[in-house]
Amino acid sequence: MPPTVSVVVPAYNNADFIEATLDSILTQTFSDFELLVADHSSTDDTWERIQCYAEDPRVRLMQTPAGGGAPANWSRVTREATGDYIKLVCGDDLINPRCLEQQVAAMAAHPQVVLSSCRRTLIDARSNTITEARGLAGLTGLQPGRTAARRAVIVGSNIFGEPACVLMRRDALERVGGWADSEPYVIDQQTYCNVLMFGDFYALPQSLASFRLSSSQWSVNLARQQSDQVVRFHHRLAAENPGLLSRADLVRGDNLARAMAYVRRLAYIWLGRKMTPPDSAVEQATV
């Protein structure tokens, strides 16, 4: 029988963190899941480090050919999923032991919910906490999907968090064509909003995932590119879903998205050395 949940991990040059990531998944209190890991032709020893997990019957390891950026690896590993629900966890992030248990319970209790999310903790390369209980922009419990998507636009930020925070119904993800790759820097948020056009959202106020900050994630140029892509995503969402967003919503959301990109850039500069792996002087770039 297919598992209830498919946890998929697209890995790329995550040798410093991949074992902690997989251990956080394999120690879940909810046991009916499969774990699929796809290494995207890493140039470090990520592939070698994950071989010790191959004997676990819940685990399947695979490789993705080089090229195509994050969308290629996310799509490749997701296509292999067989569970009713799907959670993507990047190769350096963590989930709380009760993450699957609590999210599956919430969605099983509300069949109209297509996506649930929780708050998350931001950690550095040494797994030290930087800040806790981030995300959701004040949303709690059951919410109409369109309301949640609109909220994300008008605050100019991904209120749903990184993929480790999110659990989706696999059939809903397939209905929207999988991971949206028109704006690669916001592949997660645009996919969430696409899914939320077809059902409700459930917000869990607990912090059940940890997102690891990396100093390679935010250059000045990247901040500019990301904010430009967020703005394009806002306007595409509005055009494809008439009545969802007003002109005022778009103006507010676009301005806040541009401002937030540079706020994040300044925060990464301030964190500086904290985001360097403890045993490595060389930063690993993410796909």
GROMACS .gro file of N, CA, C and O in nm, residues 135-187:
model
  212
  135GLY      N    1   0.658   3.341   1.071
  135GLY     CA    2   0.568   3.303   0.965
  135GLY      C    3   0.422   3.310   0.998
  135GLY      O    4   0.382   3.338   1.111
  136LEU      N    5   0.338   3.291   0.894
  136LEU     CA    6   0.192   3.284   0.896
  136LEU      C    7   0.122   3.419   0.903
  136LEU      O    8   0.001   3.427   0.881
  137ALA      N    9   0.194   3.527   0.933
  137ALA     CA   10   0.136   3.662   0.928
  137ALA      C   11   0.005   3.674   1.004
  137ALA      O   12  -0.090   3.738   0.959
  138GLY      N   13  -0.002   3.608   1.119
  138GLY     CA   14  -0.120   3.620   1.204
  138GLY      C   15  -0.231   3.521   1.174
  138GLY      O   16  -0.330   3.516   1.247
  139LEU      N   17  -0.217   3.440   1.070
  139LEU     CA   18  -0.321   3.342   1.038
  139LEU      C   19  -0.310   3.222   1.131
  139LEU      O   20  -0.199   3.174   1.159
  140THR      N   21  -0.423   3.174   1.178
  140THR     CA   22  -0.426   3.053   1.259
  140THR      C   23  -0.545   2.967   1.220
  140THR      O   24  -0.650   3.019   1.180
  141GLY      N   25  -0.530   2.837   1.233
  141GLY     CA   26  -0.641   2.747   1.208
  141GLY      C   27  -0.688   2.745   1.064
  141GLY      O   28  -0.613   2.774   0.971
  142LEU      N   29  -0.815   2.711   1.046
  142LEU     CA   30  -0.873   2.694   0.914
  142LEU      C   31  -0.899   2.828   0.846
  142LEU      O   32  -0.961   2.918   0.906
  143GLN      N   33  -0.854   2.843   0.723
  143GLN     CA   34  -0.870   2.966   0.646
  143GLN      C   35  -0.903   2.932   0.501
  143GLN      O   36  -0.852   2.833   0.447
  144PRO      N   37  -0.988   3.014   0.435
  144PRO     CA   38  -1.006   2.993   0.291
  144PRO      C   39  -0.873   3.007   0.219
  144PRO      O   40  -0.792   3.095   0.252
  145GLY      N   41  -0.848   2.922   0.121
  145GLY     CA   42  -0.722   2.927   0.049
  145GLY      C   43  -0.696   3.061  -0.017
  145GLY      O   44  -0.584   3.113  -0.015
  146ARG      N   45  -0.799   3.120  -0.076
  146ARG     CA   46  -0.782   3.249  -0.143
  146ARG      C   47  -0.748   3.359  -0.043
  146ARG      O   48  -0.670   3.450  -0.074
  147THR      N   49  -0.803   3.350   0.077
  147THR     CA   50  -0.770   3.448   0.180
  147THR      C   51  -0.623   3.440   0.218
  147THR      O   52  -0.554   3.541   0.233
  148ALA      N   53  -0.572   3.317   0.232
  148ALA     CA   54  -0.432   3.298   0.268
  148ALA      C   55  -0.339   3.347   0.156
  148ALA      O   56  -0.237   3.412   0.182
  149ALA      N   57  -0.374   3.317   0.031
  149ALA     CA   58  -0.291   3.360  -0.081
  149ALA      C   59  -0.289   3.513  -0.090
  149ALA      O   60  -0.183   3.574  -0.112
  150ARG      N   61  -0.404   3.577  -0.073
  150ARG     CA   62  -0.409   3.723  -0.076
  150ARG      C   63  -0.326   3.783   0.036
  150ARG      O   64  -0.255   3.882   0.017
  151ARG      N   65  -0.333   3.721   0.154
  151ARG     CA   66  -0.255   3.771   0.267
  151ARG      C   67  -0.106   3.769   0.236
  151ARG      O   68  -0.032   3.862   0.269
  152ALA      N   69  -0.060   3.664   0.170
  152ALA     CA   70   0.082   3.654   0.134
  152ALA      C   71   0.123   3.766   0.041
  152ALA      O   72   0.234   3.821   0.053
  153VAL      N   73   0.035   3.803  -0.052
  153VAL     CA   74   0.068   3.910  -0.146
  153VAL      C   75   0.073   4.045  -0.077
  153VAL      O   76   0.168   4.122  -0.092
  154ILE      N   77  -0.027   4.076   0.004
  154ILE     CA   78  -0.034   4.212   0.058
  154ILE      C   79   0.071   4.239   0.165
  154ILE      O   80   0.100   4.356   0.194
  155VAL      N   81   0.130   4.135   0.224
  155VAL     CA   82   0.240   4.160   0.318
  155VAL      C   83   0.376   4.149   0.249
  155VAL      O   84   0.480   4.173   0.311
  156GLY      N   85   0.375   4.113   0.121
  156GLY     CA   86   0.499   4.111   0.043
  156GLY      C   87   0.599   4.007   0.085
  156GLY      O   88   0.720   4.025   0.066
  157SER      N   89   0.551   3.896   0.143
  157SER     CA   90   0.644   3.796   0.196
  157SER      C   91   0.582   3.658   0.187
  157SER      O   92   0.460   3.643   0.181
  158ASN      N   93   0.667   3.557   0.189
  158ASN     CA   94   0.620   3.419   0.188
  158ASN      C   95   0.578   3.379   0.328
  158ASN      O   96   0.658   3.328   0.407
  159ILE      N   97   0.453   3.403   0.360
  159ILE     CA   98   0.404   3.376   0.496
  159ILE      C   99   0.397   3.227   0.526
  159ILE      O  100   0.391   3.187   0.642
  160PHE      N  101   0.399   3.143   0.423
  160PHE     CA  102   0.387   2.999   0.443
  160PHE      C  103   0.519   2.936   0.486
  160PHE      O  104   0.521   2.825   0.537
  161GLY      N  105   0.629   3.007   0.463
  161GLY     CA  106   0.759   2.955   0.501
  161GLY      C  107   0.822   2.868   0.394
  161GLY      O  108   0.767   2.847   0.286
  162GLU      N  109   0.939   2.819   0.426
  162GLU     CA  110   1.012   2.732   0.337
  162GLU      C  111   0.939   2.597   0.325
  162GLU      O  112   0.854   2.564   0.407
  163PRO      N  113   0.974   2.516   0.224
  163PRO     CA  114   0.899   2.391   0.201
  163PRO      C  115   0.888   2.299   0.321
  163PRO      O  116   0.787   2.228   0.335
  164ALA      N  117   0.988   2.296   0.409
  164ALA     CA  118   0.981   2.208   0.526
  164ALA      C  119   0.862   2.242   0.616
  164ALA      O  120   0.818   2.157   0.694
  165CYS      N  121   0.810   2.363   0.605
  165CYS     CA  122   0.695   2.405   0.687
  165CYS      C  123   0.563   2.354   0.631
  165CYS      O  124   0.461   2.357   0.702
  166VAL      N  125   0.562   2.312   0.507
  166VAL     CA  126   0.437   2.292   0.433
  166VAL      C  127   0.410   2.143   0.407
  166VAL      O  128   0.500   2.066   0.377
  167LEU      N  129   0.283   2.106   0.420
  167LEU     CA  130   0.235   1.975   0.377
  167LEU      C  131   0.121   1.999   0.278
  167LEU      O  132   0.030   2.078   0.307
  168MET      N  133   0.127   1.935   0.162
  168MET     CA  134   0.024   1.952   0.060
  168MET      C  135  -0.038   1.818   0.023
  168MET      O  136   0.026   1.713   0.035
  169ARG      N  137  -0.160   1.822  -0.025
  169ARG     CA  138  -0.218   1.703  -0.087
  169ARG      C  139  -0.152   1.684  -0.223
  169ARG      O  140  -0.144   1.777  -0.304
  170ARG      N  141  -0.104   1.564  -0.247
  170ARG     CA  142  -0.031   1.540  -0.371
  170ARG      C  143  -0.119   1.561  -0.494
  170ARG      O  144  -0.074   1.615  -0.596
  171ASP      N  145  -0.247   1.522  -0.485
  171ASP     CA  146  -0.334   1.540  -0.602
  171ASP      C  147  -0.357   1.687  -0.633
  171ASP      O  148  -0.373   1.726  -0.749
  172ALA      N  149  -0.355   1.773  -0.528
  172ALA     CA  150  -0.371   1.917  -0.551
  172ALA      C  151  -0.248   1.974  -0.620
  172ALA      O  152  -0.259   2.059  -0.711
  173LEU      N  153  -0.130   1.928  -0.578
  173LEU     CA  154  -0.006   1.972  -0.643
  173LEU      C  155  -0.003   1.929  -0.789
  173LEU      O  156   0.034   2.006  -0.878
  174GLU      N  157  -0.046   1.807  -0.815
  174GLU     CA  158  -0.049   1.759  -0.953
  174GLU      C  159  -0.151   1.835  -1.035
  174GLU      O  160  -0.129   1.861  -1.155
  175ARG      N  161  -0.262   1.875  -0.972
  175ARG     CA  162  -0.366   1.948  -1.044
  175ARG      C  163  -0.315   2.081  -1.101
  175ARG      O  164  -0.359   2.124  -1.208
  176VAL      N  165  -0.222   2.145  -1.030
  176VAL     CA  166  -0.169   2.274  -1.077
  176VAL      C  167  -0.042   2.257  -1.160
  176VAL      O  168   0.023   2.356  -1.195
  177GLY      N  169  -0.008   2.133  -1.193
  177GLY     CA  170   0.107   2.110  -1.279
  177GLY      C  171   0.239   2.095  -1.208
  177GLY      O  172   0.345   2.106  -1.271
  178GLY      N  173   0.236   2.072  -1.078
  178GLY     CA  174   0.360   2.055  -1.003
  178GLY      C  175   0.421   2.189  -0.963
  178GLY      O  176   0.354   2.292  -0.958
  179TRP      N  177   0.551   2.185  -0.934
  179TRP     CA  178   0.620   2.306  -0.889
  179TRP      C  179   0.626   2.409  -1.000
  179TRP      O  180   0.670   2.380  -1.111
  180ALA      N  181   0.582   2.531  -0.970
  180ALA     CA  182   0.582   2.639  -1.068
  180ALA      C  183   0.723   2.694  -1.081
  180ALA      O  184   0.785   2.733  -0.982
  181ASP      N  185   0.774   2.699  -1.203
  181ASP     CA  186   0.915   2.740  -1.221
  181ASP      C  187   0.932   2.867  -1.303
  181ASP      O  188   1.042   2.898  -1.348
  182SER      N  189   0.824   2.943  -1.322
  182SER     CA  190   0.837   3.065  -1.402
  182SER      C  191   0.922   3.170  -1.331
  182SER      O  192   0.989   3.251  -1.395
  183GLU      N  193   0.918   3.172  -1.197
  183GLU     CA  194   1.002   3.259  -1.116
  183GLU      C  195   1.079   3.170  -1.017
  183GLU      O  196   1.031   3.145  -0.906
  184PRO      N  197   1.196   3.121  -1.055
  184PRO     CA  198   1.265   3.018  -0.974
  184PRO      C  199   1.294   3.059  -0.830
  184PRO      O  200   1.298   2.974  -0.742
  185TYR      N  201   1.317   3.187  -0.803
  185TYR     CA  202   1.349   3.229  -0.667
  185TYR      C  203   1.229   3.222  -0.573
  185TYR      O  204   1.246   3.229  -0.452
  186VAL      N  205   1.110   3.213  -0.630
  186VAL     CA  206   0.990   3.200  -0.546
  186VAL      C  207   0.909   3.079  -0.591
  186VAL      O  208   0.788   3.080  -0.591
  187ILE      N  209   0.981   2.973  -0.628
  187ILE     CA  210   0.916   2.850  -0.672
  187ILE      C  211   0.820   2.797  -0.567
  187ILE      O  212   0.712   2.747  -0.599
   0.00000   0.00000   0.00000
